[in-house]
mmCIF file of C-alpha atoms in Angstrom:
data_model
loop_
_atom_site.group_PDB
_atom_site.id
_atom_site.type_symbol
_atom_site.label_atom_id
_atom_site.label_comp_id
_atom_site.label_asym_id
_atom_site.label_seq_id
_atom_site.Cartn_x
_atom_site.Cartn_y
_atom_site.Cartn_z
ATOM 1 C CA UNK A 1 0.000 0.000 0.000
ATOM 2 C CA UNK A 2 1.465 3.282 -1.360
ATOM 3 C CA UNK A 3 1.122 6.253 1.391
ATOM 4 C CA UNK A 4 0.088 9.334 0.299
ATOM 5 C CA UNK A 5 1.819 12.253 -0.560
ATOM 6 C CA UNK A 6 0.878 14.958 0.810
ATOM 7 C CA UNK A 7 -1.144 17.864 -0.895
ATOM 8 C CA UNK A 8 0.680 20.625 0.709
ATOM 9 C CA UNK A 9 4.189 19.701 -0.493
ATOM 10 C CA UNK A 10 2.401 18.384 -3.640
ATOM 11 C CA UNK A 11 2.607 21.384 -5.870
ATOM 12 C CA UNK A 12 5.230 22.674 -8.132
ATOM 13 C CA UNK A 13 5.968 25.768 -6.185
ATOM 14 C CA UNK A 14 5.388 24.701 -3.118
ATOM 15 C CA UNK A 15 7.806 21.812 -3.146
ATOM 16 C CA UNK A 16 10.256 24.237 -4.517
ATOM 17 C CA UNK A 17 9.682 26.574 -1.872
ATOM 18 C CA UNK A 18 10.246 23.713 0.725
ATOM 19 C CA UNK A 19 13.193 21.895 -1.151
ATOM 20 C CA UNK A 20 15.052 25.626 -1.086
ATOM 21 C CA UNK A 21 14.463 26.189 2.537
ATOM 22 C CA UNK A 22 15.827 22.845 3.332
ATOM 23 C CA UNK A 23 18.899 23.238 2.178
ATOM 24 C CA UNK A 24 19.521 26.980 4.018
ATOM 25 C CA UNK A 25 19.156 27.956 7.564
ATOM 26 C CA UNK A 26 16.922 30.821 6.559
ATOM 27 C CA UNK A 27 16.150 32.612 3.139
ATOM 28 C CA UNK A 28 14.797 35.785 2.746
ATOM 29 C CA UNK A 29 11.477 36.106 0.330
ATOM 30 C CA UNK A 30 13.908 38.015 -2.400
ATOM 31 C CA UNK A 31 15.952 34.954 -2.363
ATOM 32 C CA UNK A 32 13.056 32.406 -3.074
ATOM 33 C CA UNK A 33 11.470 34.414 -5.804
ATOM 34 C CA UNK A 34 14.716 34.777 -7.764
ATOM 35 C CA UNK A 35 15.342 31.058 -7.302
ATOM 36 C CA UNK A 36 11.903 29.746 -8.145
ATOM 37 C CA UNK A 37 10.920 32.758 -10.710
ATOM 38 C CA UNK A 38 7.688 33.088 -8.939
ATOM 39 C CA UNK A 39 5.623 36.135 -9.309
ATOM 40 C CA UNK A 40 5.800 38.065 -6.143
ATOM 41 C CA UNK A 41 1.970 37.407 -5.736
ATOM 42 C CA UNK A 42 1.718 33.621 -6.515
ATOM 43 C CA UNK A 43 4.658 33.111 -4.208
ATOM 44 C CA UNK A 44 3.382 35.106 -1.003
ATOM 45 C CA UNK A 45 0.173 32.869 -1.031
ATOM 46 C CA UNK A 46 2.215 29.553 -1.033
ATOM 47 C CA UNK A 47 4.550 31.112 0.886
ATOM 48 C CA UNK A 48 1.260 31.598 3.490
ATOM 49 C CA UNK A 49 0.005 28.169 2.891
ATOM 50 C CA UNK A 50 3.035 26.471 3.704
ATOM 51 C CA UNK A 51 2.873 28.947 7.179
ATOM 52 C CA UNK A 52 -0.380 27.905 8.325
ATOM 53 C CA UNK A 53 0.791 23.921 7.674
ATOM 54 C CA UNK A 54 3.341 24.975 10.005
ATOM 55 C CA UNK A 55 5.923 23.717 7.645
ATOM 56 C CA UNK A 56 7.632 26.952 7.758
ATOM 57 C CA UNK A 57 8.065 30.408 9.777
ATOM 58 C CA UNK A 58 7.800 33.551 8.630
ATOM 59 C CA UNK A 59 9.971 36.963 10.101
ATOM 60 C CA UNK A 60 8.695 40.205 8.734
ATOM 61 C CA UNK A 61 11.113 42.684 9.843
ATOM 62 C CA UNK A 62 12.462 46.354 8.891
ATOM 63 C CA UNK A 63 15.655 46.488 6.887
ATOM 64 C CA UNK A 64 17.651 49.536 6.261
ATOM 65 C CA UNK A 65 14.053 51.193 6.214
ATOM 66 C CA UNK A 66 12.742 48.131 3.826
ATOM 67 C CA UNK A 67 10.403 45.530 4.696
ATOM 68 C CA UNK A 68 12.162 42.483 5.249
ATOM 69 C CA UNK A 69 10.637 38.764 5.094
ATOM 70 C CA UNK A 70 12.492 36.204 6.140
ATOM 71 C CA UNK A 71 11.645 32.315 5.818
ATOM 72 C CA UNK A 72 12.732 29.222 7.762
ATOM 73 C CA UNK A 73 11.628 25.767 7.992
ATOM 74 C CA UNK A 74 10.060 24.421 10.730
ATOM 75 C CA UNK A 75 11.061 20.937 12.589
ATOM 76 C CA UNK A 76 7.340 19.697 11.627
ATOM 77 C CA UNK A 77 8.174 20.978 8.395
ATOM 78 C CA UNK A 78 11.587 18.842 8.178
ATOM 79 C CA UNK A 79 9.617 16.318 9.079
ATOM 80 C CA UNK A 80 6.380 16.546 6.607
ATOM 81 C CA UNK A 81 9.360 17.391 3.851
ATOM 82 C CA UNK A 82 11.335 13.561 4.743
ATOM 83 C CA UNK A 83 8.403 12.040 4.699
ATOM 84 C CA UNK A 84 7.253 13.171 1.028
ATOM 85 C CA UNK A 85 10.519 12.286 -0.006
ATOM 86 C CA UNK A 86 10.014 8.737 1.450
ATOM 87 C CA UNK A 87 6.941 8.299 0.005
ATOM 88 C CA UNK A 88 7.804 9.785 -3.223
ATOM 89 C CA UNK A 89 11.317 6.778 -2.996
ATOM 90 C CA UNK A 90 8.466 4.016 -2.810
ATOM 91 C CA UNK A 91 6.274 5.068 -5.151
ATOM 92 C CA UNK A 92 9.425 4.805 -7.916
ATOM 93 C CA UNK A 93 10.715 2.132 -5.549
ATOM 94 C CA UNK A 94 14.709 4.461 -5.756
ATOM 95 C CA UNK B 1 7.222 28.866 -11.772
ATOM 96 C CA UNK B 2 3.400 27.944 -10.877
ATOM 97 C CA UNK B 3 1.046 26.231 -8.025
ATOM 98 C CA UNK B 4 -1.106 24.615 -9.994
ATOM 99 C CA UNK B 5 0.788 22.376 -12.519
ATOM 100 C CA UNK B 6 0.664 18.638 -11.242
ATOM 101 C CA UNK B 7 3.745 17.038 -10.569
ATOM 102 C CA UNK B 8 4.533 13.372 -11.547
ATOM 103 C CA UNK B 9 6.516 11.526 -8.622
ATOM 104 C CA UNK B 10 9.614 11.920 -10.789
ATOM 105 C CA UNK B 11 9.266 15.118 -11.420
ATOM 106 C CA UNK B 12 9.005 15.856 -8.012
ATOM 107 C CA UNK B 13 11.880 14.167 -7.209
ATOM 108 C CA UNK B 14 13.964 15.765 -10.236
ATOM 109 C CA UNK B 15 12.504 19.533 -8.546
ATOM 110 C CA UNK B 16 13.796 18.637 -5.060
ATOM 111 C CA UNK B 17 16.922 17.926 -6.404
ATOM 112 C CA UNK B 18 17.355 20.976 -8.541
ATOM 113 C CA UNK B 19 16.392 23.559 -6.223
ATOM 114 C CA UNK B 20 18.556 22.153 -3.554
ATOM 115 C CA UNK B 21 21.581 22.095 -6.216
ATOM 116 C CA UNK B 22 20.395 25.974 -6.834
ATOM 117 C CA UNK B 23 20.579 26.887 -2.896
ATOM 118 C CA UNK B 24 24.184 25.439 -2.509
ATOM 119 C CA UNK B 25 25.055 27.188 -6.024
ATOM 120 C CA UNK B 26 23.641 30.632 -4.422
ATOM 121 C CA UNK B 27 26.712 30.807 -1.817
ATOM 122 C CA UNK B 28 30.007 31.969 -2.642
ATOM 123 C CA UNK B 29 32.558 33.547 -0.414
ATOM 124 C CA UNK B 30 34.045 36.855 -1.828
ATOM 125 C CA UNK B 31 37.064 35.817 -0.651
ATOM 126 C CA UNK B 32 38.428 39.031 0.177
ATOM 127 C CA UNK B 33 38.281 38.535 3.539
ATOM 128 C CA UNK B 34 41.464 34.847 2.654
ATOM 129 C CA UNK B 35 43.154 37.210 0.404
ATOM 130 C CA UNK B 36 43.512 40.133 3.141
ATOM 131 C CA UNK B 37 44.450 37.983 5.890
ATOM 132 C CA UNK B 38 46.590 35.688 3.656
ATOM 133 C CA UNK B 39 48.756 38.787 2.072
ATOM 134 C CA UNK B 40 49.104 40.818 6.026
ATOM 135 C CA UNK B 41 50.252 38.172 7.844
ATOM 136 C CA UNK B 42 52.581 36.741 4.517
ATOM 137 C CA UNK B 43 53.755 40.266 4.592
ATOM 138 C CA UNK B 44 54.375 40.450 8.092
ATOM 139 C CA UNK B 45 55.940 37.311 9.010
ATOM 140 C CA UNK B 46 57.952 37.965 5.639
ATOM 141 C CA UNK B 47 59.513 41.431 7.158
ATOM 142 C CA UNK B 48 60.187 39.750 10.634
ATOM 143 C CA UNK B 49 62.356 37.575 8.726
ATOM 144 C CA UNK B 50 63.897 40.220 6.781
ATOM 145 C CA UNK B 51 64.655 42.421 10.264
ATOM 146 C CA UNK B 52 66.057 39.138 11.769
ATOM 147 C CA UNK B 53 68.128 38.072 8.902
ATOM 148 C CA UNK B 54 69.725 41.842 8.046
ATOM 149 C CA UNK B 55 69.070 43.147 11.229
ATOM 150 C CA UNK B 56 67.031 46.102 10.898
ATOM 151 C CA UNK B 57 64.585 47.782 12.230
ATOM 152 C CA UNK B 58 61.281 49.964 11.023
ATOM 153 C CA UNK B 59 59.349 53.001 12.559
ATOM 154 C CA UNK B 60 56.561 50.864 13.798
ATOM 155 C CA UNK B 61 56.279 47.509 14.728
ATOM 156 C CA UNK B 62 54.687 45.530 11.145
ATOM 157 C CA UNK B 63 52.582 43.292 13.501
ATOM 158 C CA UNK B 64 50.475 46.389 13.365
ATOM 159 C CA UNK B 65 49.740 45.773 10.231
ATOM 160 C CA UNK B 66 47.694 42.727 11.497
ATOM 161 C CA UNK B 67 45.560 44.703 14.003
ATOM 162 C CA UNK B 68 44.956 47.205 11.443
ATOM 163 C CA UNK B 69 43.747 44.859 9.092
ATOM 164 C CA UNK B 70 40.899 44.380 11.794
ATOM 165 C CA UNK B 71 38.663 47.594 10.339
ATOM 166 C CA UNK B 72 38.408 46.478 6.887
ATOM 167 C CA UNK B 73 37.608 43.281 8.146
ATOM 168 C CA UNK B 74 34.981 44.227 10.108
ATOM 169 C CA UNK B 75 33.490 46.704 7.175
ATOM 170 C CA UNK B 76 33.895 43.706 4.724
ATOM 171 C CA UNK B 77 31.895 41.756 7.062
ATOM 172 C CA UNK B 78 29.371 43.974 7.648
ATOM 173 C CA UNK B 79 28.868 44.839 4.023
ATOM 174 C CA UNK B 80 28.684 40.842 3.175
ATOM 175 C CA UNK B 81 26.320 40.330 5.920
ATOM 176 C CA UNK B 82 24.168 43.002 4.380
ATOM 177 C CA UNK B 83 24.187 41.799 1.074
ATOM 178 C CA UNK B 84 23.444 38.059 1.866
ATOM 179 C CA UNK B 85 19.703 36.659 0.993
ATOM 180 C CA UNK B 86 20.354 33.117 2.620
ATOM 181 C CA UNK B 87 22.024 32.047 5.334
ATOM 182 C CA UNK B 88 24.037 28.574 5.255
ATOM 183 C CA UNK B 89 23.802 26.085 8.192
ATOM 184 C CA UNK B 90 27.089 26.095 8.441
ATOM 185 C CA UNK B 91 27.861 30.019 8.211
ATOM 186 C CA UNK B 92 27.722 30.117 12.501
ATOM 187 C CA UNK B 93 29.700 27.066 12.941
ATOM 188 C CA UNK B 94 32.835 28.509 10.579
ATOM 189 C CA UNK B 95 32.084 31.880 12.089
ATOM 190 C CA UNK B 96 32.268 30.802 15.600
ATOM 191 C CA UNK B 97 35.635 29.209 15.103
ATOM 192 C CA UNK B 98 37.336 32.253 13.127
ATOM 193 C CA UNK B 99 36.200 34.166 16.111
ATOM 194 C CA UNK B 100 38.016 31.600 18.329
ATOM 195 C CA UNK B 101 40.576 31.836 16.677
ATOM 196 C CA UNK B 102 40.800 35.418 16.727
ATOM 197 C CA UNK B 103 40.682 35.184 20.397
ATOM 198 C CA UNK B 104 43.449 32.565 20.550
ATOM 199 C CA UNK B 105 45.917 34.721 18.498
ATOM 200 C CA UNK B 106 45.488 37.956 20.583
ATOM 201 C CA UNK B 107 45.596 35.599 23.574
ATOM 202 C CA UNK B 108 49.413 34.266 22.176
ATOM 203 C CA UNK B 109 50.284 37.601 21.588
ATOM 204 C CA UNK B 110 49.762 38.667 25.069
ATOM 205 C CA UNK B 111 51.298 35.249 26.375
ATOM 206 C CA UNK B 112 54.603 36.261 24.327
ATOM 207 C CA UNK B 113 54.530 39.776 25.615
ATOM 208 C CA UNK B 114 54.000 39.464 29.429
ATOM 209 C CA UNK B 115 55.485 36.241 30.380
ATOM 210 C CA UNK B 116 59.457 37.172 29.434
ATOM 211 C CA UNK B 117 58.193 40.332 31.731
ATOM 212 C CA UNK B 118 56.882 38.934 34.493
ATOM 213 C CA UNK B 119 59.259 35.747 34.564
ATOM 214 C CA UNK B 120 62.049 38.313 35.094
ATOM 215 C CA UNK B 121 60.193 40.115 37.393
ATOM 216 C CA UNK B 122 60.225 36.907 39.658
ATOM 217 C CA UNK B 123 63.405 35.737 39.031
ATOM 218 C CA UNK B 124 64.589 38.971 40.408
ATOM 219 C CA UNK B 125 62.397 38.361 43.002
ATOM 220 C CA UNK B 126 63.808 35.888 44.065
ATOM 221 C CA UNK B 127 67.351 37.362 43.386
ATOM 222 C CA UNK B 128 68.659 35.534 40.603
ATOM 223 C CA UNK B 129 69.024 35.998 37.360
ATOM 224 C CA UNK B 130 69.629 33.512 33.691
ATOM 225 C CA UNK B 131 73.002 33.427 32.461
ATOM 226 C CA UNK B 132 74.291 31.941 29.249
ATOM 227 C CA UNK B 133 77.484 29.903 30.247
ATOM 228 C CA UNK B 134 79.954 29.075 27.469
ATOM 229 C CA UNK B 135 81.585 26.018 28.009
ATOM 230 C CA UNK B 136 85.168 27.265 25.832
ATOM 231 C CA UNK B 137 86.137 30.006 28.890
ATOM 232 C CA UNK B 138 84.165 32.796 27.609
ATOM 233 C CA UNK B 139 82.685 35.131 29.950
ATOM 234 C CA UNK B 140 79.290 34.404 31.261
ATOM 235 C CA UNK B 141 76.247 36.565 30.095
ATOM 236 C CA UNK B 142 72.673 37.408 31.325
ATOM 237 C CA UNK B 143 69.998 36.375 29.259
ATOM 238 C CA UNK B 144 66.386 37.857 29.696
ATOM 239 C CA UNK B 145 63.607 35.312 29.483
ATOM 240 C CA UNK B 146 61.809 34.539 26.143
ATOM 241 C CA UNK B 147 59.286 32.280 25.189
ATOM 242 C CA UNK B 148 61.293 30.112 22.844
ATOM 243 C CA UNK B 149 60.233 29.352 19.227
ATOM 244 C CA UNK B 150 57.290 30.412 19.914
ATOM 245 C CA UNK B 151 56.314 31.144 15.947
ATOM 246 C CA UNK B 152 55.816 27.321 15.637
ATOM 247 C CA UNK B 153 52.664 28.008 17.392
ATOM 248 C CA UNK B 154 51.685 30.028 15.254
ATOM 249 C CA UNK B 155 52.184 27.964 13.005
ATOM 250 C CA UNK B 156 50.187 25.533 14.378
ATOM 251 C CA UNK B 157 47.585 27.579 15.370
ATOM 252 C CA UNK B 158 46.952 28.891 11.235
ATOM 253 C CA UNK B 159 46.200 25.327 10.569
ATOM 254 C CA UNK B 160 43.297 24.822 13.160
ATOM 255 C CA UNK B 161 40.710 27.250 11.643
ATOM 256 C CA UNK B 162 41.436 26.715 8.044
ATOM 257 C CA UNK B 163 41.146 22.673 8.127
ATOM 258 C CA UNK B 164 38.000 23.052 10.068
ATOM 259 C CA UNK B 165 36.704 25.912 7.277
ATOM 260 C CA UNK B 166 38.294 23.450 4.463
ATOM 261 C CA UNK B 167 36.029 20.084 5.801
ATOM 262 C CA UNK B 168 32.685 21.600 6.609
ATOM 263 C CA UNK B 169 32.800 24.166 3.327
ATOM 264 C CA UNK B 170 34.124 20.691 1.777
ATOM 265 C CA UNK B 171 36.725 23.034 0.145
ATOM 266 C CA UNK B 172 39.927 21.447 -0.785
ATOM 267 C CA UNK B 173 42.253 24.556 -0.975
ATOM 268 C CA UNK B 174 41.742 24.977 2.313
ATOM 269 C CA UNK B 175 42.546 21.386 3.270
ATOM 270 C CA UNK B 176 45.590 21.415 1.519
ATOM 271 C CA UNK B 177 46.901 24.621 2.851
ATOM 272 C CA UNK B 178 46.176 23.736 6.500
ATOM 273 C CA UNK B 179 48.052 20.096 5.701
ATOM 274 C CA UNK B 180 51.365 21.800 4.329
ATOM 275 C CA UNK B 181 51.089 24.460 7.445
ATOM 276 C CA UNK B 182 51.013 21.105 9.468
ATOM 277 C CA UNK B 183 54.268 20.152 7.913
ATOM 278 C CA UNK B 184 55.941 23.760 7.906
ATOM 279 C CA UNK B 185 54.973 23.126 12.110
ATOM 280 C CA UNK B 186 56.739 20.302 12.269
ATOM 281 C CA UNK B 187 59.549 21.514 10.208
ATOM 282 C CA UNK B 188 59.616 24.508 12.091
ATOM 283 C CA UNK B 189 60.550 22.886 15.240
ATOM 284 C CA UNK B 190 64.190 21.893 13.702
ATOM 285 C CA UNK B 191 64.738 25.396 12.214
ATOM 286 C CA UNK B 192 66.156 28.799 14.379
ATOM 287 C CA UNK B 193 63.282 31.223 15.190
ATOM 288 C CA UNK B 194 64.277 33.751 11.741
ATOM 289 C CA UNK B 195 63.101 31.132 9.661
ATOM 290 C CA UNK B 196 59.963 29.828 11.359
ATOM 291 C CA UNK B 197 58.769 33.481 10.308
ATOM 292 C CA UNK B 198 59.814 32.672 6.825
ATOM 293 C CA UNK B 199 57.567 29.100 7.391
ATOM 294 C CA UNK B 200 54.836 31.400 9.264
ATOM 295 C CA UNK B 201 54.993 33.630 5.915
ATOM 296 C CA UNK B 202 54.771 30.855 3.530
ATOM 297 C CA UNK B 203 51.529 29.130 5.414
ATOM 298 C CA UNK B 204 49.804 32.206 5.013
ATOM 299 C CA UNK B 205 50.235 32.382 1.837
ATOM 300 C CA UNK B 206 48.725 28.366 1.453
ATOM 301 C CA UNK B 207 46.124 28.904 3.947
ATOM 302 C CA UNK B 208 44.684 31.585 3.051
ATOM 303 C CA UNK B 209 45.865 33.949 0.459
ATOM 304 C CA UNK B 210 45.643 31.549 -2.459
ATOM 305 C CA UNK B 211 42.760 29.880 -1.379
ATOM 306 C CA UNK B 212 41.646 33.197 -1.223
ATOM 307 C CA UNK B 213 42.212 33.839 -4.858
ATOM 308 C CA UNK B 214 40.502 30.656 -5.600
ATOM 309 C CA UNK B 215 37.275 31.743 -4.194
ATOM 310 C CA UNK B 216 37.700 35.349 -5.418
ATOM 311 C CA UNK B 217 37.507 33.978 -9.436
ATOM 312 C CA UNK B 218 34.758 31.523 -8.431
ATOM 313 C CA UNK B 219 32.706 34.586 -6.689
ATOM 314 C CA UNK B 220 33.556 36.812 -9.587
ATOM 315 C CA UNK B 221 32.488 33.786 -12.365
ATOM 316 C CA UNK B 222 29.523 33.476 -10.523
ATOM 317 C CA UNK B 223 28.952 37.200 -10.221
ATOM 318 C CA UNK B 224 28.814 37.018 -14.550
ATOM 319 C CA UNK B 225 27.098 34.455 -14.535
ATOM 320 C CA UNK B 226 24.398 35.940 -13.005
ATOM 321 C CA UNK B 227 24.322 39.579 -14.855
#
């Protein structure tokens, strides 16, 4: 029986979102957009999906005068993120 | 890149994989930071050894040099901080032991300062003093207390941060350098003092300065890359 994969981290953007945020301690939202050429729009409502999973956390700070949003992955969103990637290993059986 | 668009399961996998691939792409030292510390202390160690071996002296001290090279360091820092989107896992572990070794330098430096002081100070305390004996008749003479070959440690001590830097940045250059300042320790324990500077010199150069110039063209490729 196949587990399965969950809808959150099941979406083009917002797998990319999560796989970038893995691999940093923390990324601010410039940072994501350039990497995943998102629209600014389309990204802050993933970016606020994947916040209320509680996959990630979101700082929104003041910069040098500039808004500031920073982005960091949560321990429940480690674990949601190993857990796709499980699932996804069976599934092609890697 | 959009929401919507459903993802096979290899697909998914091949996205995970790329974007991770991009955030460890996104990071490169500037490497000004190697190639300053690697071309002050080269150049200082390098003038020791000149005053020792011609017997000179200059105006100032050209260990000053070193603590001068403190305020660009800490404006290159600060700029680099400001300009950085992402922040690597391992940015406060490399950080923390630069710092400590920072701290372990000036510590050195105030161990090779204040202990020939304040061992003479007790030795004439306690009312006697070192002498150099020569065994062919010569007259005796008074020596003041030094901390002998005390470069080596120096030496040693240039190694520490840059194999640690080297294995968690997985960066080679660095490896290498702090392995050949490992040897120019041990060599330096058979040479005279004048020539551990010229050892001291040459492992700043390894360490850092060319591994410094090694990250410099990889920043700047990456810097074109991206215009």
């Amino acid at each position: 029986m196949f587990k399965e994969l969950d809808p959150i981290l099941h979406s083009q953007l917002r797998l990319a979102v999560m796989s970038l945020l893995i691999s940093v301690k923390e990324a601010e939202f410039t940072f994501i957009r350039e990497k995943t050429n998102a629209t600014a729009g389309n990204l802050s409502v993933q970016v606020q999906k994947l916040k209320d999973a509680g996959y990630i956390e979101v700082v929104k700070q003041f910069k040098d005068n500039y808004p500031q949003t920073t982005c960091k992955v949560t321990p429940e969103g480690i674990k949601a993120f190993e857990d796709y990637v499980k699932a996804l290993q069976e599934y092609l059986k890697v | 890149m959009s929401e919507e668009k459903q993802l096979t399961e290899q697909e998914s996998l091949q996205l995970i994989a790329n974007m991770i691939q991009k955030a460890k792409g996104s990071y490169h030292d500037t490497g000004i930071g190697s190639l300053l510390w690697g071309a002050v202390v080269s150049i200082a160690s390098f003038v020791s050894y000149l005053q020792r071996e011609y017997d000179f002296t200059l105006v100032i001290d050209i260990w000053w040099l070193v603590f001068a090279a403190i305020v660009p360091q800490v404006y290159i820092s600060i700029k680099e901080k400001k300009n950085l989107k992402a922040k690597q896992y391992d940015e406060d572990v490399v950080n923390a032991v630069w710092l400590v070794f920072g701290i372990s330098i000036f510590a050195l430096s105030f161990y090779q300062n204040i202990v020939p002081v304040q061992t003479e100070k007790y030795f004439s305390q306690e009312g006697f003093t070192m002498m150099k004996h020569y065994a062919d008749g010569r007259p005796d003479e008074i020596i003041r207390p030094f901390t002998p070959s005390l470069y080596s440690v120096y030496i040693l001590i240039y190694a520490f941060p840059t194999m640690v830097t080297g294995m968690v940045k997985k960066f080679n250059p660095m490896k290498i350098g702090a392995l050949i300042t490992y040897g120019f320790f041990m060599l330096s324990l058979f040479t005279e003092s004048k020539y551990d500077m010229l050892l001291g010199s040459a492992s700043a150069l390894v360490c850092w300065f060319i591994p410094g110039i090694i990250l410099r063209n990889k920043y700047l490729a990456q810097t074109r890359a991206n215009v």
